[in-house]
Amino acid sequence: MTKPNALIQPDRGADAIAIHLVNKDGFPDFAKTLSAGQRAALAAQKFEGGGYQVGIVPDGDAWFAVGGVADPESLSSWCLAKLAEDLPEGSYRIANADPGPAMFGWITGQYRFNRYRSEDKAQGPRILLTTQVGPIDAAIAEAEAECFLRDLVNTPAEDMGPAALEAECERLAKAHKAELTVVRGDALEQGYPMVHAVGRAAARHNAPRLMHLTWGDPAHPVLAIVGKGVCFDSGGLDMKPSSGMRLMKKDMGGAAHALALAGLIMGARLKVRLHLLIPAVENAISGASFRPGDVLSSRKGLTIEIHNTDAEGRLILGDALTRASEEEPDLIVDFATLTGAARVALGPDLPAMMARSNDTAEAFLAAGKAHDDAPWRLPLPEAYREYLSSDIADMVNASSNPYAGASVAGLFLDRFVGEEIDWVHFDTFAWNPSPRPGRSRGGRGLGLRASWHAIRARYAG
């Protein structure tokens, strides 16, 4: 796609095609301002002002567009997305409204993942001009982060293994003059034994590793961002069925969220000391695979009895969360495509969120609601901790009962977060199974914008 920073531009009076926004209630009055021929043209297109409808109206030798929205005076992120998808290439301006939050969808509506297409038939850019100059840079930054996340998730595992994730961390560190440390080999086995155990069965070029990026003034509050980087998940020896394995290239979606969020934080130069931790593995099958019944050690010193090798994401996160806690952070936020139970409970559109602090949870929920990225809070019930009990180790990695799988996974992670540390956990899907305006089928940020706006508000001073 065209670079997002070219798709929204300040309106300096250049020629542009007008877009009129209407809803069903206002469409009859709008239609009265049109000629009979123009009304006939819209009728032929079955345009009635419904949401996401797009109409083309002849106007002498030129034309203008009409877009259906719920409320022209209060646009959401997605109100202009269908227009951005369907209109021909060119420059446009909204005739009767400011785009506001809909700038985001104008950009993401033009997102295309074309890395593997032999012939690129994508349209040229649809550029939106606006006199609302102040929000442009912020909207572009958010949309760039979203498109970056989508690119990472959409890339097949052959080209997005642990080494490729490391390269993305290197690129991010270079762009923002951050420091990057990568732990692998013997140092990984000793310092992050669960990350090593999960990833040790992979081919050499997909060897496990942990990336640790640091940025910002050490005098500022410490903010830790952790992302699950399982670049492909076969399920290990408890192998997934083929239907479950089909989308497992997206099992590094947590890492994609973490990288995108870190980029936003550094780009805005928030007053934080950022620690980004990404454990990157392939959960493969070989003679070196960890096994059901094995007992693994962890960086924290807890021992883990393996009930299911397909519950591997929480293992690598456990070591990374332990390392994050060693910095005594003001806040830890982690992202993971962790459980099918969260999807059963909430479907593909609502990321599950768990948090220790009610105030922090409310801040993230409010930020998500305000920016069309609403998570749904799930509990961390003390009563369910017994589901993780083991007869031979400190805990198991997966409960044998079928209940509350997302919360039980959250409780597992909770054991590795330092006491009294403010912590938010996102069990995200990172995927959009059905295309909608501004949200193409494939990789998608779910929890990214909620986190970004909550964090920005928290550390704005």
Short mmCIF file of C-alpha atoms in Angstrom, two decimals:
data_model
loop_
_atom_site.label_atom_id
_atom_site.label_comp_id
_atom_site.label_asym_id
_atom_site.label_seq_id
_atom_site.Cartn_x
_atom_site.Cartn_y
_atom_site.Cartn_z
CA MET A 1 0.00 0.00 0.00
CA THR A 2 0.97 3.65 -0.28
CA LYS A 3 2.75 4.83 2.84
CA PRO A 4 0.19 5.96 5.42
CA ASN A 5 1.83 9.36 5.82
CA ALA A 6 0.79 10.21 2.25
CA LEU A 7 -2.89 9.38 2.67
CA ILE A 8 -3.92 12.24 4.98
CA GLN A 9 -2.69 15.71 4.05
CA PRO A 10 -3.40 19.31 5.12
CA ASP A 11 -6.00 21.00 2.96
CA ARG A 12 -4.36 23.96 1.22
CA GLY A 13 -7.15 24.48 -1.27
CA ALA A 14 -6.00 22.09 -3.98
CA ASP A 15 -8.53 20.51 -6.32
CA ALA A 16 -10.29 17.61 -4.64
CA ILE A 17 -13.49 15.63 -5.00
CA ALA A 18 -16.11 16.42 -2.38
CA ILE A 19 -17.56 13.73 -0.12
CA HIS A 20 -20.94 14.43 1.45
CA LEU A 21 -21.79 12.38 4.53
CA VAL A 22 -25.43 11.56 5.26
CA ASN A 23 -27.42 9.07 7.29
CA LYS A 24 -30.77 7.51 6.55
CA ASP A 25 -32.69 10.13 8.48
CA GLY A 26 -30.95 13.03 6.76
CA PHE A 27 -30.83 11.58 3.27
CA PRO A 28 -34.32 12.73 2.14
CA ASP A 29 -33.47 16.37 2.89
CA PHE A 30 -30.08 16.00 1.21
CA ALA A 31 -31.72 14.48 -1.85
CA LYS A 32 -33.95 17.56 -2.20
CA THR A 33 -30.83 19.63 -2.91
CA LEU A 34 -29.98 17.44 -5.90
CA SER A 35 -31.24 17.52 -9.46
CA ALA A 36 -33.61 14.88 -10.74
CA GLY A 37 -30.76 13.26 -12.66
CA GLN A 38 -28.56 13.16 -9.59
CA ARG A 39 -31.34 11.61 -7.51
CA ALA A 40 -31.86 9.04 -10.26
CA ALA A 41 -28.16 8.20 -10.24
CA LEU A 42 -28.23 7.53 -6.50
CA ALA A 43 -31.43 5.52 -6.82
CA ALA A 44 -29.77 3.37 -9.50
CA GLN A 45 -26.99 2.66 -7.00
CA LYS A 46 -29.60 1.86 -4.32
CA PHE A 47 -28.09 4.53 -2.11
CA GLU A 48 -30.30 5.37 0.88
CA GLY A 49 -27.80 6.70 3.40
CA GLY A 50 -27.20 3.40 5.15
CA GLY A 51 -23.96 2.74 6.96
CA TYR A 52 -20.96 2.14 4.66
CA GLN A 53 -22.96 2.86 1.51
CA VAL A 54 -21.02 4.70 -1.19
CA GLY A 55 -22.64 6.70 -3.97
CA ILE A 56 -21.21 8.51 -7.01
CA VAL A 57 -23.13 11.59 -8.18
CA PRO A 58 -22.58 13.25 -11.58
CA ASP A 59 -22.14 17.02 -11.42
CA GLY A 60 -21.79 18.47 -14.90
CA ASP A 61 -18.43 17.35 -16.24
CA ALA A 62 -17.32 16.30 -12.74
CA TRP A 63 -18.74 14.22 -9.88
CA PHE A 64 -18.88 14.02 -6.12
CA ALA A 65 -19.28 11.18 -3.66
CA VAL A 66 -21.83 10.47 -0.95
CA GLY A 67 -21.14 8.27 2.03
CA GLY A 68 -23.61 6.71 4.43
CA VAL A 69 -22.72 6.95 8.12
CA ALA A 70 -24.60 6.52 11.38
CA ASP A 71 -24.08 10.13 12.47
CA PRO A 72 -22.28 12.68 10.29
CA GLU A 73 -21.57 14.80 13.38
CA SER A 74 -19.92 12.00 15.36
CA LEU A 75 -17.69 9.79 13.25
CA SER A 76 -16.09 6.56 14.43
CA SER A 77 -12.76 5.17 13.31
CA TRP A 78 -14.45 3.22 10.52
CA CYS A 79 -16.94 5.71 9.03
CA LEU A 80 -14.74 6.67 6.07
CA ALA A 81 -13.11 3.28 5.57
CA LYS A 82 -15.52 2.00 2.93
CA LEU A 83 -15.16 5.21 0.98
CA ALA A 84 -11.38 4.83 1.10
CA GLU A 85 -11.69 1.26 -0.15
CA ASP A 86 -14.18 1.86 -2.97
CA LEU A 87 -13.50 5.32 -4.41
CA PRO A 88 -11.13 5.75 -7.34
CA GLU A 89 -7.64 7.05 -6.74
CA GLY A 90 -7.47 10.79 -6.27
CA SER A 91 -7.77 13.56 -3.70
CA TYR A 92 -10.88 14.07 -1.57
CA ARG A 93 -12.23 16.36 1.13
CA ILE A 94 -15.25 15.98 3.41
CA ALA A 95 -17.79 18.65 2.49
CA ASN A 96 -19.77 18.84 5.69
CA ALA A 97 -17.68 17.43 8.56
CA ASP A 98 -14.22 17.06 10.02
CA PRO A 99 -12.80 13.53 9.63
CA GLY A 100 -11.55 13.37 13.24
CA PRO A 101 -11.13 9.75 14.36
CA ALA A 102 -12.18 8.49 10.92
CA MET A 103 -8.72 9.39 9.61
CA PHE A 104 -7.58 6.06 11.07
CA GLY A 105 -10.02 4.02 9.00
CA TRP A 106 -9.33 6.08 5.88
CA ILE A 107 -5.75 4.81 6.07
CA THR A 108 -6.39 1.23 7.20
CA GLY A 109 -9.15 0.91 4.60
CA GLN A 110 -6.39 1.10 2.00
CA TYR A 111 -4.21 -1.53 3.65
CA ARG A 112 -3.22 -4.42 1.37
CA PHE A 113 -0.77 -7.25 2.05
CA ASN A 114 0.84 -7.74 -1.35
CA ARG A 115 4.21 -9.26 -0.44
CA TYR A 116 3.55 -12.52 -2.26
CA ARG A 117 1.38 -11.39 -5.16
CA SER A 118 3.01 -11.89 -8.54
CA GLU A 119 0.95 -9.04 -10.00
CA ASP A 120 -0.01 -6.01 -7.95
CA LYS A 121 -3.39 -4.70 -9.09
CA ALA A 122 -3.86 -2.35 -6.18
CA GLN A 123 -5.46 1.02 -6.80
CA GLY A 124 -3.52 4.21 -6.52
CA PRO A 125 -3.87 6.19 -3.29
CA ARG A 126 -7.03 7.90 -2.16
CA ILE A 127 -5.77 11.03 -0.40
CA LEU A 128 -7.90 12.84 2.16
CA LEU A 129 -7.40 16.59 2.56
CA THR A 130 -8.44 18.18 5.83
CA THR A 131 -8.23 21.54 7.55
CA GLN A 132 -8.18 19.61 10.85
CA VAL A 133 -4.39 19.58 10.81
CA GLY A 134 -3.65 19.01 14.51
CA PRO A 135 -4.64 15.30 14.71
CA ILE A 136 -3.00 14.25 11.41
CA ASP A 137 0.37 13.12 12.77
CA ALA A 138 -1.17 11.14 15.64
CA ALA A 139 -3.68 9.44 13.33
CA ILE A 140 -0.94 8.51 10.87
CA ALA A 141 1.27 7.12 13.65
CA GLU A 142 -1.53 4.89 14.94
CA ALA A 143 -2.42 3.68 11.47
CA GLU A 144 1.23 2.98 10.65
CA ALA A 145 1.51 0.92 13.83
CA GLU A 146 -1.64 -1.02 12.91
CA CYS A 147 -0.43 -1.69 9.36
CA PHE A 148 2.99 -2.75 10.66
CA LEU A 149 1.30 -5.18 13.07
CA ARG A 150 -0.83 -6.59 10.25
CA ASP A 151 2.21 -7.11 8.03
CA LEU A 152 3.99 -9.08 10.77
CA VAL A 153 0.99 -11.31 11.49
CA ASN A 154 0.14 -11.87 7.82
CA THR A 155 3.67 -12.99 6.95
CA PRO A 156 3.97 -16.81 6.84
CA ALA A 157 6.10 -18.54 9.44
CA GLU A 158 8.76 -19.45 6.88
CA ASP A 159 9.54 -15.73 6.60
CA MET A 160 8.58 -14.63 10.12
CA GLY A 161 10.50 -16.98 12.40
CA PRO A 162 12.47 -16.02 15.51
CA ALA A 163 15.31 -14.58 13.43
CA ALA A 164 12.90 -12.37 11.49
CA LEU A 165 11.34 -11.14 14.73
CA GLU A 166 14.84 -10.36 15.95
CA ALA A 167 15.44 -8.36 12.77
CA GLU A 168 12.26 -6.37 13.41
CA CYS A 169 13.49 -5.59 16.92
CA GLU A 170 16.82 -4.48 15.47
CA ARG A 171 15.07 -2.21 12.98
CA LEU A 172 12.94 -0.68 15.72
CA ALA A 173 15.95 -0.17 17.99
CA LYS A 174 17.92 1.51 15.22
CA ALA A 175 15.01 3.79 14.30
CA HIS A 176 14.66 5.08 17.86
CA LYS A 177 18.27 4.78 19.06
CA ALA A 178 17.32 2.12 21.60
CA GLU A 179 19.53 -0.63 22.95
CA LEU A 180 18.84 -4.25 22.03
CA THR A 181 20.14 -7.34 23.76
CA VAL A 182 19.43 -10.81 22.34
CA VAL A 183 19.82 -13.90 24.54
CA ARG A 184 20.23 -17.28 22.84
CA GLY A 185 22.06 -20.59 23.16
CA ASP A 186 23.51 -21.60 26.52
CA ALA A 187 22.70 -18.21 28.05
CA LEU A 188 19.04 -18.69 27.11
CA GLU A 189 18.94 -22.22 28.53
CA GLN A 190 20.36 -21.02 31.83
CA GLY A 191 18.58 -17.68 32.15
CA TYR A 192 15.27 -18.40 30.44
CA PRO A 193 14.83 -22.17 30.71
CA MET A 194 11.16 -22.26 29.69
CA VAL A 195 11.81 -20.22 26.54
CA HIS A 196 14.61 -22.61 25.67
CA ALA A 197 12.56 -25.73 26.39
CA VAL A 198 9.64 -24.66 24.21
CA GLY A 199 11.86 -23.67 21.29
CA ARG A 200 14.62 -26.27 21.40
CA ALA A 201 12.95 -28.68 18.93
CA ALA A 202 13.04 -26.18 16.07
CA ALA A 203 15.56 -26.17 13.23
CA ARG A 204 18.79 -24.29 13.88
CA HIS A 205 17.76 -21.24 11.85
CA ASN A 206 14.63 -21.02 14.02
CA ALA A 207 16.49 -21.39 17.31
CA PRO A 208 14.76 -19.81 20.32
CA ARG A 209 15.84 -16.44 21.68
CA LEU A 210 14.73 -13.55 23.84
CA MET A 211 14.92 -9.95 22.64
CA HIS A 212 15.20 -7.21 25.25
CA LEU A 213 14.99 -3.63 23.99
CA THR A 214 15.52 -0.70 26.35
CA TRP A 215 14.85 2.97 25.67
CA GLY A 216 14.30 6.21 27.54
CA ASP A 217 15.62 8.06 30.55
CA PRO A 218 16.38 5.66 33.45
CA ALA A 219 15.01 8.33 35.79
CA HIS A 220 11.54 7.99 34.28
CA PRO A 221 8.95 5.40 35.40
CA VAL A 222 9.68 1.92 34.11
CA LEU A 223 7.16 0.57 31.62
CA ALA A 224 7.52 -3.05 30.52
CA ILE A 225 5.85 -4.38 27.36
CA VAL A 226 5.95 -8.15 26.78
CA GLY A 227 4.77 -10.00 23.68
CA LYS A 228 4.36 -13.71 22.99
CA GLY A 229 6.48 -14.59 19.96
CA VAL A 230 5.52 -18.15 19.05
CA CYS A 231 6.27 -17.86 15.36
CA PHE A 232 4.53 -21.13 14.58
CA ASP A 233 2.73 -23.47 16.92
CA SER A 234 2.36 -27.09 15.88
CA GLY A 235 1.09 -27.85 19.38
CA GLY A 236 4.30 -29.75 20.08
CA LEU A 237 3.87 -33.44 20.88
CA ASP A 238 0.25 -32.72 21.82
CA MET A 239 -0.14 -31.85 18.17
CA LYS A 240 -2.89 -29.56 16.95
CA PRO A 241 -5.30 -30.86 14.30
CA SER A 242 -4.69 -29.45 10.82
CA SER A 243 -7.67 -27.10 11.18
CA GLY A 244 -6.14 -25.62 14.31
CA MET A 245 -2.68 -25.34 12.79
CA ARG A 246 -3.79 -23.45 9.69
CA LEU A 247 -3.59 -19.99 11.29
CA MET A 248 -0.70 -20.62 13.62
CA LYS A 249 1.51 -18.18 11.73
CA LYS A 250 -0.43 -15.62 13.80
CA ASP A 251 0.70 -17.10 17.12
CA MET A 252 3.33 -14.36 17.26
CA GLY A 253 0.50 -11.80 17.24
CA GLY A 254 1.32 -10.83 20.81
CA ALA A 255 4.86 -9.93 19.76
CA ALA A 256 3.46 -7.94 16.83
CA HIS A 257 1.26 -5.95 19.25
CA ALA A 258 4.20 -5.36 21.57
CA LEU A 259 6.47 -4.16 18.77
CA ALA A 260 3.80 -1.84 17.37
CA LEU A 261 3.05 -0.40 20.80
CA ALA A 262 6.74 0.11 21.57
CA GLY A 263 7.11 2.00 18.30
CA LEU A 264 4.25 4.32 19.24
CA ILE A 265 5.70 4.91 22.70
CA MET A 266 9.17 5.74 21.41
CA GLY A 267 7.85 7.76 18.48
CA ALA A 268 5.88 9.96 20.87
CA ARG A 269 8.87 10.16 23.22
CA LEU A 270 6.79 9.36 26.27
CA LYS A 271 8.55 9.99 29.55
CA VAL A 272 9.10 6.35 30.43
CA ARG A 273 11.98 3.94 30.73
CA LEU A 274 10.77 1.31 28.26
CA HIS A 275 11.63 -2.36 28.49
CA LEU A 276 10.33 -4.42 25.56
CA LEU A 277 10.71 -8.18 25.97
CA ILE A 278 9.87 -10.67 23.24
CA PRO A 279 10.54 -14.38 23.72
CA ALA A 280 10.65 -15.85 20.21
CA VAL A 281 10.29 -19.56 19.50
CA GLU A 282 8.84 -22.12 17.14
CA ASN A 283 6.92 -24.84 18.97
CA ALA A 284 8.10 -27.62 16.68
CA ILE A 285 8.28 -31.40 16.87
CA SER A 286 11.52 -33.37 16.90
CA GLY A 287 13.50 -35.65 19.13
CA ALA A 288 14.33 -32.56 21.21
CA SER A 289 10.69 -31.66 21.95
CA PHE A 290 9.65 -31.13 25.52
CA ARG A 291 7.11 -33.73 26.59
CA PRO A 292 3.84 -34.09 28.49
CA GLY A 293 4.80 -35.06 32.02
CA ASP A 294 8.15 -33.24 31.95
CA VAL A 295 8.90 -30.82 34.76
CA LEU A 296 10.51 -27.58 33.61
CA SER A 297 12.39 -25.09 35.70
CA SER A 298 11.78 -21.38 35.22
CA ARG A 299 13.69 -18.15 35.61
CA LYS A 300 11.69 -17.42 38.75
CA GLY A 301 12.63 -20.76 40.29
CA LEU A 302 9.15 -22.25 40.12
CA THR A 303 8.86 -25.74 38.63
CA ILE A 304 6.20 -26.48 36.05
CA GLU A 305 4.71 -29.89 35.28
CA ILE A 306 3.73 -30.07 31.61
CA HIS A 307 0.18 -31.29 31.14
CA ASN A 308 -0.09 -30.09 27.54
CA THR A 309 2.69 -29.00 25.18
CA ASP A 310 0.14 -26.88 23.30
CA ALA A 311 -0.05 -24.56 26.32
CA GLU A 312 3.41 -23.24 25.49
CA GLY A 313 2.78 -19.52 25.17
CA ARG A 314 2.30 -19.07 28.89
CA LEU A 315 5.62 -20.82 29.51
CA ILE A 316 7.71 -18.43 27.45
CA LEU A 317 5.75 -15.47 28.81
CA GLY A 318 6.44 -16.66 32.35
CA ASP A 319 10.18 -16.26 31.92
CA ALA A 320 9.78 -12.92 30.14
CA LEU A 321 7.40 -11.56 32.80
CA THR A 322 9.88 -12.62 35.48
CA ARG A 323 12.61 -10.64 33.74
CA ALA A 324 10.32 -7.64 33.32
CA SER A 325 9.45 -7.75 37.03
CA GLU A 326 13.14 -7.56 37.95
CA GLU A 327 13.11 -3.94 36.76
CA GLU A 328 10.43 -3.13 39.40
CA PRO A 329 8.26 -1.47 36.75
CA ASP A 330 5.45 0.95 37.33
CA LEU A 331 3.39 -1.07 34.85
CA ILE A 332 3.67 -4.28 32.83
CA VAL A 333 1.46 -4.86 29.79
CA ASP A 334 1.63 -8.18 27.96
CA PHE A 335 -0.01 -9.38 24.76
CA ALA A 336 -0.54 -12.98 23.73
CA THR A 337 -2.67 -15.09 21.42
CA LEU A 338 -3.02 -17.31 24.44
CA THR A 339 -6.25 -19.29 24.69
CA GLY A 340 -9.07 -20.59 22.56
CA ALA A 341 -11.23 -20.15 25.66
CA ALA A 342 -11.07 -16.36 25.27
CA ARG A 343 -12.38 -16.68 21.73
CA VAL A 344 -15.18 -19.02 22.79
CA ALA A 345 -16.21 -16.50 25.42
CA LEU A 346 -15.78 -13.28 23.45
CA GLY A 347 -15.50 -14.14 19.76
CA PRO A 348 -12.89 -12.69 17.41
CA ASP A 349 -13.56 -8.97 17.92
CA LEU A 350 -13.14 -8.49 21.67
CA PRO A 351 -9.70 -8.98 23.20
CA ALA A 352 -9.86 -10.41 26.70
CA MET A 353 -8.15 -8.23 29.26
CA MET A 354 -7.15 -9.10 32.81
CA ALA A 355 -5.69 -6.69 35.35
CA ARG A 356 -4.76 -6.58 39.01
CA SER A 357 -5.82 -2.96 39.55
CA ASN A 358 -9.43 -1.88 39.05
CA ASP A 359 -8.34 1.70 38.35
CA THR A 360 -5.88 0.58 35.69
CA ALA A 361 -8.45 -1.75 34.17
CA GLU A 362 -10.99 1.08 33.96
CA ALA A 363 -8.44 3.33 32.27
CA PHE A 364 -7.72 0.72 29.60
CA LEU A 365 -11.40 -0.07 29.10
CA ALA A 366 -12.29 3.61 28.73
CA ALA A 367 -9.43 4.21 26.29
CA GLY A 368 -10.52 1.24 24.20
CA LYS A 369 -14.14 2.36 24.11
CA ALA A 370 -13.16 5.89 23.11
CA HIS A 371 -11.00 4.65 20.23
CA ASP A 372 -13.04 1.78 18.79
CA ASP A 373 -10.84 -0.93 20.29
CA ALA A 374 -12.81 -2.03 23.31
CA PRO A 375 -11.46 -4.96 25.32
CA TRP A 376 -13.59 -7.03 27.71
CA ARG A 377 -12.33 -7.58 31.21
CA LEU A 378 -12.17 -11.14 32.51
CA PRO A 379 -11.51 -11.97 36.16
CA LEU A 380 -8.51 -13.51 37.91
CA PRO A 381 -10.43 -15.49 40.57
CA GLU A 382 -8.43 -16.66 43.56
CA ALA A 383 -10.63 -19.74 43.78
CA TYR A 384 -9.35 -20.97 40.42
CA ARG A 385 -5.68 -21.02 41.42
CA GLU A 386 -6.17 -24.59 42.63
CA TYR A 387 -6.74 -25.62 39.01
CA LEU A 388 -2.99 -25.17 38.50
CA SER A 389 -1.96 -27.47 41.35
CA SER A 390 0.51 -30.27 40.61
CA ASP A 391 1.25 -33.44 42.56
CA ILE A 392 4.97 -33.31 41.76
CA ALA A 393 5.85 -29.67 40.93
CA ASP A 394 4.96 -26.15 41.98
CA MET A 395 2.24 -25.92 39.33
CA VAL A 396 0.99 -27.33 36.04
CA ASN A 397 0.95 -25.41 32.79
CA ALA A 398 -2.61 -26.38 31.87
CA SER A 399 -5.60 -27.37 33.94
CA SER A 400 -7.25 -30.72 33.38
CA ASN A 401 -10.72 -29.24 33.89
CA PRO A 402 -12.54 -27.52 31.02
CA TYR A 403 -13.60 -24.38 32.86
CA ALA A 404 -12.45 -20.73 32.70
CA GLY A 405 -9.48 -21.47 30.46
CA ALA A 406 -8.62 -17.82 29.78
CA SER A 407 -8.71 -16.82 33.44
CA VAL A 408 -6.72 -19.89 34.49
CA ALA A 409 -4.06 -19.00 31.92
CA GLY A 410 -4.05 -15.48 33.33
CA LEU A 411 -3.56 -16.89 36.82
CA PHE A 412 -0.60 -18.90 35.55
CA LEU A 413 1.03 -15.70 34.27
CA ASP A 414 0.19 -13.90 37.48
CA ARG A 415 2.58 -16.22 39.35
CA PHE A 416 5.49 -14.77 37.36
CA VAL A 417 4.66 -11.09 37.82
CA GLY A 418 6.25 -9.53 40.86
CA GLU A 419 4.00 -8.83 43.82
CA GLU A 420 2.45 -5.37 43.96
CA ILE A 421 3.33 -4.65 40.31
CA ASP A 422 0.55 -3.10 38.25
CA TRP A 423 -0.07 -5.56 35.43
CA VAL A 424 -2.42 -5.80 32.43
CA HIS A 425 -2.71 -8.93 30.31
CA PHE A 426 -4.32 -9.07 26.86
CA ASP A 427 -5.44 -12.43 25.46
CA THR A 428 -5.88 -11.18 21.91
CA PHE A 429 -6.89 -12.92 18.71
CA ALA A 430 -4.73 -10.70 16.43
CA TRP A 431 -6.83 -11.81 13.47
CA ASN A 432 -9.90 -10.71 11.54
CA PRO A 433 -11.71 -13.72 10.01
CA SER A 434 -14.24 -11.67 8.02
CA PRO A 435 -13.41 -8.47 6.11
CA ARG A 436 -15.14 -5.26 7.14
CA PRO A 437 -14.46 -1.62 6.24
CA GLY A 438 -11.01 -0.70 7.48
CA ARG A 439 -10.41 -4.22 8.75
CA SER A 440 -9.30 -6.55 6.00
CA ARG A 441 -9.26 -10.31 6.51
CA GLY A 442 -6.04 -11.32 8.24
CA GLY A 443 -3.83 -9.80 10.91
CA ARG A 444 -5.44 -7.13 13.05
CA GLY A 445 -4.65 -5.13 16.15
CA LEU A 446 -6.99 -5.96 19.02
CA GLY A 447 -5.98 -4.17 22.19
CA LEU A 448 -3.25 -2.08 20.56
CA ARG A 449 -5.12 1.23 20.46
CA ALA A 450 -6.71 0.70 23.87
CA SER A 451 -3.26 0.17 25.36
CA TRP A 452 -1.64 3.03 23.48
CA HIS A 453 -4.18 5.63 24.56
CA ALA A 454 -4.28 4.40 28.15
CA ILE A 455 -0.48 4.47 28.36
CA ARG A 456 -0.20 7.84 26.67
CA ALA A 457 -2.68 9.34 29.12
CA ARG A 458 -0.89 7.75 32.07
CA TYR A 459 2.54 9.09 31.14
CA ALA A 460 1.60 12.27 29.28
CA GLY A 461 3.21 14.49 31.91
#
